[in-house]
CSV table of C-alpha atoms in Angstrom, one decimal:
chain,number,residue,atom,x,y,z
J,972,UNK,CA,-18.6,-11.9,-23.8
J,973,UNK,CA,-17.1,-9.2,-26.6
J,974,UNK,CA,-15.6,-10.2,-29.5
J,975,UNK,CA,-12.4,-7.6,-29.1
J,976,UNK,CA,-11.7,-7.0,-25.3
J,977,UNK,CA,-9.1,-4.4,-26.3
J,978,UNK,CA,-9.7,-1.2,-24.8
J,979,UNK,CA,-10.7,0.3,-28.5
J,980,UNK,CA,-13.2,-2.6,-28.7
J,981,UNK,CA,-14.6,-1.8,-25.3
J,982,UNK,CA,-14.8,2.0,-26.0
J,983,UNK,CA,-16.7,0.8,-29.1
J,984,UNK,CA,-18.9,-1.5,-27.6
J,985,UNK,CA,-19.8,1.3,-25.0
J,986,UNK,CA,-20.4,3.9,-27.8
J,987,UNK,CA,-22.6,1.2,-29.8
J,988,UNK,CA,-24.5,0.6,-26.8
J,989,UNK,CA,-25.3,3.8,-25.9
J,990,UNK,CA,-26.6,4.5,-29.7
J,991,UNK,CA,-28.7,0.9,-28.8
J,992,UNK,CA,-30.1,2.5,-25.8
J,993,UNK,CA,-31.5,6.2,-27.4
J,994,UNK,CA,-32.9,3.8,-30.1
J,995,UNK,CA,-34.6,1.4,-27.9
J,996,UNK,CA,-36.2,4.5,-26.0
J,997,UNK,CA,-37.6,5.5,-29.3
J,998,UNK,CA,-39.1,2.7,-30.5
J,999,UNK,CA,-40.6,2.5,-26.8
J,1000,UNK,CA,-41.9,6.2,-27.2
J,1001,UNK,CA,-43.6,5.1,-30.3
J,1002,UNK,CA,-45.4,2.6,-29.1
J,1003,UNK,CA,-46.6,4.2,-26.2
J,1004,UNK,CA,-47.7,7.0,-28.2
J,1005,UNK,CA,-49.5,4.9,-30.5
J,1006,UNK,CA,-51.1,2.9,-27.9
J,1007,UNK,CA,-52.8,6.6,-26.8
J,1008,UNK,CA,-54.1,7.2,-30.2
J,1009,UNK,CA,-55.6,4.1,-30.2
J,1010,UNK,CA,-57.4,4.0,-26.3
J,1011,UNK,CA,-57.9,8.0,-27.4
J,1012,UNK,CA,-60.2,6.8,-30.2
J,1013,UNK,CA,-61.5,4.2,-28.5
J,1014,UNK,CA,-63.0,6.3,-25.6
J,1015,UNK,CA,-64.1,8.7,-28.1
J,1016,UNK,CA,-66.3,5.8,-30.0
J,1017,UNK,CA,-67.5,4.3,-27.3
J,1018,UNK,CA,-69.1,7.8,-25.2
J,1019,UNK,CA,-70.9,10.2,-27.0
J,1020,UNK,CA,-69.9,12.5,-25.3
J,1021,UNK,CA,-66.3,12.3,-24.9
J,1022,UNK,CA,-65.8,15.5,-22.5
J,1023,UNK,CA,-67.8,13.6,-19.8
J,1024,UNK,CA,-65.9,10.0,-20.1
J,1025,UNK,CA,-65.3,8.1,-17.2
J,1026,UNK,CA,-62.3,7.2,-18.0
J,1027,UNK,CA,-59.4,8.6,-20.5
J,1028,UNK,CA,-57.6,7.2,-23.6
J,1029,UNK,CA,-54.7,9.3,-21.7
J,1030,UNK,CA,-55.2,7.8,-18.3
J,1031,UNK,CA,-55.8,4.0,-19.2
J,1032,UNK,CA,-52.8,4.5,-21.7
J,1033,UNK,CA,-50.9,5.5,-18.3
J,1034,UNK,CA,-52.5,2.5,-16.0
J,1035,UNK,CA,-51.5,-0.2,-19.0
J,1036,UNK,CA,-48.0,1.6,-19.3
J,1037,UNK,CA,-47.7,1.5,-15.5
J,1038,UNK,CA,-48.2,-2.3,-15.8
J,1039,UNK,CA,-46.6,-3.2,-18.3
J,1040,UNK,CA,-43.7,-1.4,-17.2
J,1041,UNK,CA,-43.5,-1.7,-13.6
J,1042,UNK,CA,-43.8,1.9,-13.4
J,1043,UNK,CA,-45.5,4.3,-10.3
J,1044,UNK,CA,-48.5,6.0,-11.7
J,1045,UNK,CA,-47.4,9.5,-12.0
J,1046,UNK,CA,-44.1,8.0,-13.9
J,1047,UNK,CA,-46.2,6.0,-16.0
J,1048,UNK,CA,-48.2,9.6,-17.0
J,1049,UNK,CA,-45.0,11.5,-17.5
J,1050,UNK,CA,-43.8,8.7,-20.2
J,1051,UNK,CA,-47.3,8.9,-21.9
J,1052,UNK,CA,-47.1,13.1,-22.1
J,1053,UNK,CA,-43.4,12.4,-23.4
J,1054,UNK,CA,-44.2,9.8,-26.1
J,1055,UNK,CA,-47.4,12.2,-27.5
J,1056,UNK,CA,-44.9,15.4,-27.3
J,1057,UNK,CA,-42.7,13.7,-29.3
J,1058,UNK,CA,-44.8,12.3,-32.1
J,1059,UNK,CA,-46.9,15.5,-32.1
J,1060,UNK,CA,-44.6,18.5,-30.9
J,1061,UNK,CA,-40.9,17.4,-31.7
J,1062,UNK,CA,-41.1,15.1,-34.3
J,1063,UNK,CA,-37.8,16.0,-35.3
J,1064,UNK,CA,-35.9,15.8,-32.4
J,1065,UNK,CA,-37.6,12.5,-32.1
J,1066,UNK,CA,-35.9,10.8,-35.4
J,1067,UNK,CA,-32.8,11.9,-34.0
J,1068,UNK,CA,-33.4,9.5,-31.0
J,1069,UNK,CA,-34.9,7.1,-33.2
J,1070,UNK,CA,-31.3,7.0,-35.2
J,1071,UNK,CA,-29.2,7.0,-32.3
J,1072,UNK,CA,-27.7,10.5,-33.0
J,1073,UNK,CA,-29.0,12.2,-29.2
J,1074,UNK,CA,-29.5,11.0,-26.1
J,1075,UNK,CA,-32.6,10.4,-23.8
J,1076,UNK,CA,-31.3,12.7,-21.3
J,1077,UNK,CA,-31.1,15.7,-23.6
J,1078,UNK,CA,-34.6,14.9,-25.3
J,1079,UNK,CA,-36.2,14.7,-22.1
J,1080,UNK,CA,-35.1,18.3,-21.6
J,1081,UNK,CA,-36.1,19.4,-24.3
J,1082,UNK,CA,-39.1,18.0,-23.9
J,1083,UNK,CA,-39.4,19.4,-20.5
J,1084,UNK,CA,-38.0,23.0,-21.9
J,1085,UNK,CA,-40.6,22.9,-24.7
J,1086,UNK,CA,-43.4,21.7,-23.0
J,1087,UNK,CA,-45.2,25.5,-22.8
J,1088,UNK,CA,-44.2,26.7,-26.6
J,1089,UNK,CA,-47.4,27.6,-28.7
J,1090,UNK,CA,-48.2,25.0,-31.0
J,1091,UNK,CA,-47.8,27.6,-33.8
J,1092,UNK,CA,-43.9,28.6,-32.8
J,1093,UNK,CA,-43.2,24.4,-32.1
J,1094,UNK,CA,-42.7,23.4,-35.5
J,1095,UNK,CA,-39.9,26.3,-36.3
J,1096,UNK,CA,-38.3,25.2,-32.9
J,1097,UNK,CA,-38.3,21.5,-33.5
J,1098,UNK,CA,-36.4,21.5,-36.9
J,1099,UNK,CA,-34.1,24.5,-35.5
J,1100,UNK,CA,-33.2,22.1,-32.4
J,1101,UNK,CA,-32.6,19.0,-34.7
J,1102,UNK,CA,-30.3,21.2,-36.9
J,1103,UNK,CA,-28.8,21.7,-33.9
J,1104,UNK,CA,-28.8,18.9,-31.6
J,1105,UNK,CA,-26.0,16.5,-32.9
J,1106,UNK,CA,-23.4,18.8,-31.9
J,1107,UNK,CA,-24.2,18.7,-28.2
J,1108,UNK,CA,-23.2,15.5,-27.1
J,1109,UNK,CA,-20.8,16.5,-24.8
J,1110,UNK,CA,-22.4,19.5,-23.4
J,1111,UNK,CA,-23.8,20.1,-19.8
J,1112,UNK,CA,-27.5,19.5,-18.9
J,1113,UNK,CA,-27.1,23.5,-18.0
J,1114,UNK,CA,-25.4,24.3,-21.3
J,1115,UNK,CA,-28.3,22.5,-23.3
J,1116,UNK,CA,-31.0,24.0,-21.3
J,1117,UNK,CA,-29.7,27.5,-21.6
J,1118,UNK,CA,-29.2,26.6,-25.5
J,1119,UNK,CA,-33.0,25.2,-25.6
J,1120,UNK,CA,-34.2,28.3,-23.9
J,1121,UNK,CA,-32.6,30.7,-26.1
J,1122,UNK,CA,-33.8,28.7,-29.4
């Protein structure tokens, strides 16, 4: 199955992996998020009034994630809020991911830690936390929330 079964191949087949995996979240976030613009601007085309629709580009986004995925409905919502943060809060952070250099775990914190900055302070934050995010691969879930919070 590898092409080196030495432990130094292994150890580098683990550490490629685990670049594979933030990537392939990315490109997943991406999709997703672009899927919500598009059923977004669809809803708003098709009702005049789109503060009365009866249905959301945000929650058929959700039920098509939730299918396609496999996913409960309220985890199906959660990745749909997290892709749109991303493209429109943290875009940043979120080529980090896309490049393999941070994990899911920590942007999903951050995401999470982030989620009630004004949209005029988010901008500053995100490029701070990129500056800063590569160095924290080995830190604590408590270490990088307590970083997050204090950025």
């Amino acid at each position: 199955m590898f092409d080196d079964d030495s432990p130094d191949g292994l150890l580098a087949e683990i550490e490629a992996c685990h670049q594979w995996e933030s990537m392939v979240i990315a490109r997943r976030l991406v999709a997703v998020a672009h899927l919500l613009y598009h059923r977004i601007d669809e809803a708003e085309r098709s009702d005049p009034d789109p503060g009365y629709s009866m249905i959301s580009g945000f929650t058929r986004t959700s039920a098509e994630v939730a299918a396609a995925m496999n996913l409960p409905p309220m985890a199906a919502r959660e990745l749909v809020a997290q892709a749109d943060a991303l493209d429109n809060r943290l875009p940043a952070v979120a080529t980090l991911l896309h490049e393999g250099r941070v994990d899911w775990p920590t942007v999903r914190l951050i995401i999470n830690r982030t989620d009630l900055v004004d949209d005029a302070l988010i901008a500053e934050l995100d490029r701070h936390l990129a500056e800063r995010i590569e160095n924290w691969q080995c830190w604590s879930r408590r270490r990088v929330r307590n970083a997050v919070d204090a950025a």
